[in-house]
mmCIF file of C-alpha atoms and ligand atoms in Angstrom:
data_model
loop_
_atom_site.group_PDB
_atom_site.id
_atom_site.type_symbol
_atom_site.label_atom_id
_atom_site.label_comp_id
_atom_site.label_asym_id
_atom_site.label_seq_id
_atom_site.Cartn_x
_atom_site.Cartn_y
_atom_site.Cartn_z
ATOM 1 C CA UNK L 116 105.980 103.467 107.589
ATOM 2 C CA UNK L 117 109.147 102.115 106.321
ATOM 3 C CA UNK L 118 109.716 99.769 103.389
ATOM 4 C CA UNK L 119 112.659 97.940 105.058
ATOM 5 C CA UNK L 120 111.460 94.524 104.079
ATOM 6 C CA UNK L 121 108.686 93.089 101.490
ATOM 7 C CA UNK L 122 106.654 91.582 104.545
ATOM 8 C CA UNK L 123 106.299 95.201 105.968
ATOM 9 C CA UNK L 124 104.041 96.329 103.172
ATOM 10 C CA UNK L 125 100.409 96.782 103.426
ATOM 11 C CA UNK L 126 98.504 93.977 101.707
ATOM 12 C CA UNK L 127 97.059 96.174 98.862
ATOM 13 C CA UNK L 128 100.717 97.522 98.040
ATOM 14 C CA UNK L 129 102.049 93.969 98.123
ATOM 15 C CA UNK L 130 99.441 92.861 95.805
ATOM 16 C CA UNK L 131 99.784 95.844 93.409
ATOM 17 C CA UNK L 132 103.659 95.245 93.250
ATOM 18 C CA UNK L 133 102.981 91.472 92.764
ATOM 19 C CA UNK L 134 100.838 92.350 89.844
ATOM 20 C CA UNK L 135 103.683 94.095 88.039
ATOM 21 C CA UNK L 136 106.133 91.413 89.043
ATOM 22 C CA UNK L 137 103.784 88.849 87.490
ATOM 23 C CA UNK L 138 103.993 90.662 84.299
ATOM 24 C CA UNK L 139 107.737 90.757 84.395
ATOM 25 C CA UNK L 140 108.041 94.366 85.273
ATOM 26 C CA UNK L 141 110.952 95.172 87.523
ATOM 27 C CA UNK L 142 110.370 98.872 88.096
ATOM 28 C CA UNK L 143 107.236 100.872 88.723
ATOM 29 C CA UNK L 144 106.942 104.657 88.575
ATOM 30 C CA UNK L 145 105.474 106.277 91.795
ATOM 31 C CA UNK L 146 104.730 109.980 91.952
ATOM 32 C CA UNK L 147 106.301 111.824 94.783
ATOM 33 C CA UNK L 148 103.026 112.309 96.535
ATOM 34 C CA UNK L 149 102.354 108.554 96.463
ATOM 35 C CA UNK L 150 105.893 107.597 97.424
ATOM 36 C CA UNK L 151 105.847 109.915 100.564
ATOM 37 C CA UNK L 152 102.572 108.558 101.488
ATOM 38 C CA UNK L 153 103.855 105.007 101.337
ATOM 39 C CA UNK L 154 107.383 105.479 102.475
ATOM 40 C CA UNK L 155 106.896 108.164 104.961
ATOM 41 C CA UNK L 156 107.977 111.767 104.519
ATOM 42 C CA UNK L 157 111.016 111.536 106.575
ATOM 43 C CA UNK L 158 112.419 108.564 104.955
ATOM 44 C CA UNK L 159 111.437 109.744 101.735
ATOM 45 C CA UNK L 160 113.209 113.123 102.137
ATOM 46 C CA UNK L 161 116.349 111.639 103.628
ATOM 47 C CA UNK L 162 116.708 109.066 100.905
ATOM 48 C CA UNK L 163 115.982 111.600 98.097
ATOM 49 C CA UNK L 164 119.056 113.530 98.805
ATOM 50 C CA UNK L 165 121.106 110.537 97.840
ATOM 51 C CA UNK L 166 119.372 109.419 94.726
ATOM 52 C CA UNK L 167 119.542 110.966 91.293
ATOM 53 C CA UNK L 168 116.687 112.707 89.991
ATOM 54 C CA UNK L 169 115.641 109.816 87.567
ATOM 55 C CA UNK L 170 116.028 107.189 90.413
ATOM 56 C CA UNK L 171 114.076 109.338 92.760
ATOM 57 C CA UNK L 172 111.122 108.895 90.233
ATOM 58 C CA UNK L 173 111.218 105.110 90.129
ATOM 59 C CA UNK L 174 110.649 102.921 93.045
ATOM 60 C CA UNK L 175 112.195 99.561 92.481
ATOM 61 C CA UNK L 176 109.642 96.687 92.979
ATOM 62 C CA UNK L 177 111.119 95.523 96.370
ATOM 63 C CA UNK L 178 113.344 92.643 96.476
ATOM 64 C CA UNK L 179 112.648 89.806 98.803
ATOM 65 C CA UNK L 180 114.518 89.393 101.940
ATOM 66 C CA UNK L 181 118.071 88.066 101.435
ATOM 67 C CA UNK L 182 118.680 84.135 101.510
ATOM 68 C CA UNK L 183 120.894 82.732 104.060
ATOM 69 C CA UNK L 184 124.370 81.644 102.718
ATOM 70 C CA UNK L 185 123.520 78.468 100.950
ATOM 71 C CA UNK L 186 125.375 75.379 101.756
ATOM 72 C CA UNK L 187 126.239 74.154 98.339
ATOM 73 C CA UNK L 188 125.256 70.453 98.247
ATOM 74 C CA UNK L 189 124.045 70.273 94.740
ATOM 75 C CA UNK L 190 122.694 66.700 94.453
ATOM 76 C CA UNK L 191 123.486 65.218 91.028
ATOM 77 C CA UNK L 192 121.031 62.914 89.458
ATOM 78 C CA UNK L 193 121.810 59.188 89.790
ATOM 79 C CA UNK L 194 123.523 57.318 87.077
ATOM 80 C CA UNK L 195 120.063 55.832 86.263
ATOM 81 C CA UNK L 196 118.368 59.148 86.143
ATOM 82 C CA UNK L 197 121.238 60.541 83.834
ATOM 83 C CA UNK L 198 121.013 57.524 81.468
ATOM 84 C CA UNK L 199 117.245 57.951 81.109
ATOM 85 C CA UNK L 200 117.415 61.672 80.627
ATOM 86 C CA UNK L 201 119.949 61.284 78.000
ATOM 87 C CA UNK L 202 118.197 58.633 76.110
ATOM 88 C CA UNK L 203 115.163 60.928 76.109
ATOM 89 C CA UNK L 204 113.008 57.981 77.415
ATOM 90 C CA UNK L 205 110.461 58.124 80.122
ATOM 91 C CA UNK L 206 111.478 56.181 82.967
ATOM 92 C CA UNK L 207 110.094 52.796 83.456
ATOM 93 C CA UNK L 208 110.059 53.175 87.298
ATOM 94 C CA UNK L 209 109.435 56.951 87.900
ATOM 95 C CA UNK L 210 107.751 56.244 91.256
ATOM 96 C CA UNK L 211 110.972 54.891 92.475
ATOM 97 C CA UNK L 212 113.052 57.581 91.153
ATOM 98 C CA UNK L 213 110.639 60.164 92.559
ATOM 99 C CA UNK L 214 111.077 58.489 95.946
ATOM 100 C CA UNK L 215 114.782 58.407 95.590
ATOM 101 C CA UNK L 216 114.565 62.273 94.891
ATOM 102 C CA UNK L 217 112.388 62.834 97.842
ATOM 103 C CA UNK L 218 114.758 60.866 100.010
ATOM 104 C CA UNK L 219 117.772 62.976 98.925
ATOM 105 C CA UNK L 220 115.754 66.030 99.847
ATOM 106 C CA UNK L 221 115.425 64.581 103.249
ATOM 107 C CA UNK L 222 115.075 67.345 105.936
ATOM 108 C CA UNK L 223 116.618 69.779 103.678
ATOM 109 C CA UNK L 224 118.393 72.836 105.062
ATOM 110 C CA UNK L 225 120.181 73.774 101.684
ATOM 111 C CA UNK L 226 118.713 77.236 101.439
ATOM 112 C CA UNK L 227 117.233 79.669 103.810
ATOM 113 C CA UNK L 228 113.571 78.725 103.002
ATOM 114 C CA UNK L 229 113.949 75.754 105.381
ATOM 115 C CA UNK L 230 113.862 78.216 108.477
ATOM 116 C CA UNK L 231 110.043 79.080 108.142
ATOM 117 C CA UNK L 232 108.531 75.930 106.602
ATOM 118 C CA UNK L 233 106.281 73.434 108.302
ATOM 119 C CA UNK L 234 106.331 70.931 105.706
ATOM 120 C CA UNK L 235 108.365 70.272 102.576
ATOM 121 C CA UNK L 236 106.060 70.216 99.517
ATOM 122 C CA UNK L 237 107.486 67.687 97.088
ATOM 123 C CA UNK L 238 104.792 67.228 94.699
ATOM 124 C CA UNK L 239 101.699 65.084 94.088
ATOM 125 C CA UNK L 240 99.923 63.059 91.383
ATOM 126 C CA UNK L 241 100.675 60.291 89.024
ATOM 127 C CA UNK L 242 104.398 59.456 88.834
ATOM 128 C CA UNK L 243 104.012 58.509 85.170
ATOM 129 C CA UNK L 244 101.743 61.556 84.256
ATOM 130 C CA UNK L 245 101.715 62.799 80.730
ATOM 131 C CA UNK L 246 101.212 66.342 81.963
ATOM 132 C CA UNK L 247 103.074 68.172 84.731
ATOM 133 C CA UNK L 248 102.149 71.433 86.210
ATOM 134 C CA UNK L 249 104.926 73.456 87.824
ATOM 135 C CA UNK L 250 104.412 76.653 90.178
ATOM 136 C CA UNK L 251 106.821 78.656 91.961
ATOM 137 C CA UNK L 252 106.457 77.488 95.447
ATOM 138 C CA UNK L 253 104.119 76.519 98.261
ATOM 139 C CA UNK L 254 101.786 78.903 100.224
ATOM 140 C CA UNK L 255 100.384 78.600 103.504
ATOM 141 C CA UNK L 256 97.834 75.961 102.963
ATOM 142 C CA UNK L 257 100.432 73.924 101.091
ATOM 143 C CA UNK L 258 102.884 74.410 103.817
ATOM 144 C CA UNK L 259 100.489 73.266 106.441
ATOM 145 C CA UNK L 260 99.431 70.118 104.424
ATOM 146 C CA UNK L 261 102.694 69.290 102.767
ATOM 147 C CA UNK L 262 100.780 69.068 99.286
ATOM 148 C CA UNK L 263 100.950 71.346 96.364
ATOM 149 C CA UNK L 264 97.976 73.546 95.265
ATOM 150 C CA UNK L 265 95.478 72.860 97.956
ATOM 151 C CA UNK L 266 94.596 76.312 98.921
ATOM 152 C CA UNK L 267 92.269 78.713 96.909
ATOM 153 C CA UNK L 268 94.652 78.963 93.914
ATOM 154 C CA UNK L 269 94.872 75.050 94.034
ATOM 155 C CA UNK L 270 91.062 74.815 93.929
ATOM 156 C CA UNK L 271 90.989 77.156 90.948
ATOM 157 C CA UNK L 272 93.618 74.949 89.254
ATOM 158 C CA UNK L 273 91.587 71.777 89.927
ATOM 159 C CA UNK L 274 88.478 73.448 88.452
ATOM 160 C CA UNK L 275 90.407 74.712 85.469
ATOM 161 C CA UNK L 276 91.878 71.115 84.830
ATOM 162 C CA UNK L 277 88.477 69.225 85.520
ATOM 163 C CA UNK L 278 86.236 71.626 83.872
ATOM 164 C CA UNK L 279 88.425 72.189 80.691
ATOM 165 C CA UNK L 280 88.938 68.315 80.298
ATOM 166 C CA UNK L 281 85.170 67.800 80.690
ATOM 167 C CA UNK L 282 84.232 70.467 78.315
ATOM 168 C CA UNK L 283 86.855 69.263 75.739
ATOM 169 C CA UNK L 284 85.799 65.696 76.141
ATOM 170 C CA UNK L 285 89.225 64.664 77.485
ATOM 171 C CA UNK L 286 88.728 61.856 80.146
ATOM 172 C CA UNK L 287 91.111 63.163 82.682
ATOM 173 C CA UNK L 288 90.913 64.912 86.007
ATOM 174 C CA UNK L 289 93.417 66.566 88.286
ATOM 175 C CA UNK L 290 94.182 63.125 89.860
ATOM 176 C CA UNK L 291 95.855 62.021 86.356
ATOM 177 C CA UNK L 292 98.434 64.930 86.168
ATOM 178 C CA UNK L 293 101.547 65.572 88.332
ATOM 179 C CA UNK L 294 101.796 68.889 90.308
ATOM 180 C CA UNK L 295 104.879 70.377 91.843
ATOM 181 C CA UNK L 296 106.832 73.572 92.385
ATOM 182 C CA UNK L 297 110.283 75.033 91.719
ATOM 183 C CA UNK L 298 110.924 75.547 95.370
ATOM 184 C CA UNK L 299 109.709 72.876 98.026
ATOM 185 C CA UNK L 300 109.500 75.267 101.052
ATOM 186 C CA UNK L 301 107.100 78.140 101.470
ATOM 187 C CA UNK L 302 108.825 81.641 101.033
ATOM 188 C CA UNK L 303 107.915 83.890 103.856
ATOM 189 C CA UNK L 304 105.012 86.153 103.493
ATOM 190 C CA UNK L 305 104.211 84.464 100.126
ATOM 191 C CA UNK L 306 106.849 86.265 98.365
ATOM 192 C CA UNK L 307 108.411 85.057 95.085
ATOM 193 C CA UNK L 308 111.298 82.714 95.656
ATOM 194 C CA UNK L 309 114.675 84.401 94.944
ATOM 195 C CA UNK L 310 116.650 83.120 92.099
ATOM 196 C CA UNK L 311 119.308 81.641 94.554
ATOM 197 C CA UNK L 312 116.602 79.671 96.286
ATOM 198 C CA UNK L 313 115.398 78.482 92.944
ATOM 199 C CA UNK L 314 118.790 77.537 91.688
ATOM 200 C CA UNK L 315 119.373 75.567 94.974
ATOM 201 C CA UNK L 316 116.031 73.860 94.973
ATOM 202 C CA UNK L 317 115.486 73.522 91.205
ATOM 203 C CA UNK L 318 117.704 70.718 91.004
ATOM 204 C CA UNK L 319 115.082 68.581 92.588
ATOM 205 C CA UNK L 320 112.411 69.968 90.243
ATOM 206 C CA UNK L 321 114.586 69.239 87.214
ATOM 207 C CA UNK L 322 115.192 65.653 88.347
ATOM 208 C CA UNK L 323 111.543 65.306 89.055
ATOM 209 C CA UNK L 324 110.733 66.259 85.471
ATOM 210 C CA UNK L 325 113.429 64.136 83.993
ATOM 211 C CA UNK L 326 112.199 61.181 86.018
ATOM 212 C CA UNK L 327 108.415 61.535 84.854
ATOM 213 C CA UNK L 328 109.479 62.842 81.318
ATOM 214 C CA UNK L 329 105.975 63.854 80.502
ATOM 215 C CA UNK L 330 104.417 64.749 77.184
ATOM 216 C CA UNK L 331 104.260 68.291 78.172
ATOM 217 C CA UNK L 332 104.777 70.749 81.141
ATOM 218 C CA UNK L 333 102.262 73.437 81.869
ATOM 219 C CA UNK L 334 104.387 76.160 83.722
ATOM 220 C CA UNK L 335 102.380 78.406 86.014
ATOM 221 C CA UNK L 336 103.288 82.058 86.307
ATOM 222 C CA UNK L 337 106.138 84.298 85.379
ATOM 223 C CA UNK L 338 108.385 83.164 88.122
ATOM 224 C CA UNK L 339 108.471 79.484 87.509
ATOM 225 C CA UNK L 340 108.579 80.134 83.807
ATOM 226 C CA UNK L 341 111.636 82.553 84.308
ATOM 227 C CA UNK L 342 113.383 79.539 86.022
ATOM 228 C CA UNK L 343 112.490 77.021 83.531
ATOM 229 C CA UNK L 344 112.579 78.808 80.269
ATOM 230 C CA UNK L 345 114.876 81.761 80.880
ATOM 231 C CA UNK L 346 112.656 84.013 78.621
ATOM 232 C CA UNK L 347 113.503 87.414 77.824
ATOM 233 C CA UNK L 348 109.826 88.638 78.115
ATOM 234 C CA UNK L 349 107.169 88.401 80.806
ATOM 235 C CA UNK L 350 104.411 85.935 81.179
ATOM 236 C CA UNK L 351 101.972 88.085 79.328
ATOM 237 C CA UNK L 352 104.213 87.859 76.181
ATOM 238 C CA UNK L 353 105.298 84.213 76.283
ATOM 239 C CA UNK L 354 101.973 82.452 77.479
ATOM 240 C CA UNK L 355 100.013 80.613 75.055
ATOM 241 C CA UNK L 356 102.983 79.674 72.929
ATOM 242 C CA UNK L 357 105.035 76.379 73.208
ATOM 243 C CA UNK L 358 108.454 76.469 74.510
ATOM 244 C CA UNK L 359 110.823 73.677 75.295
ATOM 245 C CA UNK L 360 112.827 72.300 78.113
ATOM 246 C CA UNK L 361 115.133 69.200 77.645
ATOM 247 C CA UNK L 362 113.166 68.334 74.746
ATOM 248 C CA UNK L 363 109.859 68.383 76.638
ATOM 249 C CA UNK L 364 107.315 71.008 75.148
ATOM 250 C CA UNK L 365 106.321 73.682 77.676
ATOM 251 C CA UNK L 366 103.032 75.772 77.872
ATOM 252 C CA UNK L 367 103.399 78.795 79.962
ATOM 253 C CA UNK L 368 100.301 80.443 81.301
ATOM 254 C CA UNK L 369 99.253 82.482 84.443
ATOM 255 C CA UNK L 370 99.397 81.351 87.964
ATOM 256 C CA UNK L 371 96.123 80.542 89.463
ATOM 257 C CA UNK L 372 96.752 82.851 92.444
ATOM 258 C CA UNK L 373 97.124 85.722 89.873
ATOM 259 C CA UNK L 374 93.886 84.826 88.392
ATOM 260 C CA UNK L 375 92.272 85.079 91.485
ATOM 261 C CA UNK L 376 92.979 88.794 91.821
ATOM 262 C CA UNK L 377 90.079 91.083 90.983
ATOM 263 C CA UNK L 378 92.296 93.058 88.475
ATOM 264 C CA UNK L 379 93.075 89.833 86.632
ATOM 265 C CA UNK L 380 89.672 88.669 85.765
ATOM 266 C CA UNK L 381 90.077 89.183 82.132
ATOM 267 C CA UNK L 382 93.108 87.013 81.932
ATOM 268 C CA UNK L 383 91.260 84.028 82.809
ATOM 269 C CA UNK L 384 90.024 83.363 79.503
ATOM 270 C CA UNK L 385 93.696 83.249 78.265
ATOM 271 C CA UNK L 386 94.675 80.818 80.949
ATOM 272 C CA UNK L 387 91.804 78.666 79.836
ATOM 273 C CA UNK L 388 92.968 78.768 76.369
ATOM 274 C CA UNK L 389 96.417 77.863 77.241
ATOM 275 C CA UNK L 390 95.286 74.967 79.271
ATOM 276 C CA UNK L 391 92.936 73.720 76.576
ATOM 277 C CA UNK L 392 96.017 73.687 74.124
ATOM 278 C CA UNK L 393 98.158 71.825 76.673
ATOM 279 C CA UNK L 394 95.429 69.132 77.305
ATOM 280 C CA UNK L 395 94.649 68.684 73.548
ATOM 281 C CA UNK L 396 98.475 68.277 72.674
ATOM 282 C CA UNK L 397 98.954 65.749 75.335
ATOM 283 C CA UNK L 398 95.727 63.733 75.369
ATOM 284 C CA UNK L 399 94.441 64.059 71.639
HETATM 285 FE FE1 SF4 Q 195 115.815 72.528 100.548
HETATM 286 FE FE2 SF4 Q 195 114.273 73.307 98.523
HETATM 287 FE FE3 SF4 Q 195 113.435 73.691 101.123
HETATM 288 FE FE4 SF4 Q 195 115.568 75.166 100.145
HETATM 289 S S1 SF4 Q 195 113.346 75.081 99.370
HETATM 290 S S2 SF4 Q 195 115.454 74.196 102.115
HETATM 291 S S3 SF4 Q 195 116.525 73.831 98.810
HETATM 292 S S4 SF4 Q 195 113.801 71.919 100.078
#
């Protein structure tokens, strides 16, 4: 079969490549025999003639499908938001500011992700939360319900927050934090959002974070971390260490959907350690 698009792949290959992407690896080596099996002998032979010896031994992790031309309507923060973000103070009225931002999103068509969405997933939780979790984008369950982290990964995130807080004697639960994503519409096939999509939609995330101005942010997964922190290394290297975004401490850790994969079970402990550090920093 061909690999003309990310969605055409068998699930196991899709998961396999996502695993490497999560780790921040852009290219993977595929032996010719494997490549032939995946791509199909005829396509492999045809394309091999046009590739260098080196590049024929490297299969690039497939890029997501192209974004539609992006209508550039970058919404600027309101004057009130700007004043608050520059003063470095938490907003006195974060709920109203969040509602204003949600109103600005409206029935957004600013990037191609609007085409396949059912519901825009703005975010949920306490508008004045001290801790905000940021993922990369909604999945199928979130798209159906219009709420972030309500599928299997969301259940794991809830367990992680509730259980870790309980074990550490910190009197909070998921309902006390705020949860949102970089992009507000579901990328097709659960692919990662593209940089252009994150750039277009990320303005809303940034306004949300500046409105809430939490004591800390916990960024979930390599894709969201890449957007917020622009790291030079992958999530396995940067997780567990404090970073900073506009003066707000940021703890990067693994995305719960990554932790659900069978090959990533040994990463759960690291994620729990990261979360524990974030909870103690915010609530002690
Ligand atoms: Fe608009 Fe964001 Fe949805 Fe793109 S992902 S259509 S920018 S709300």
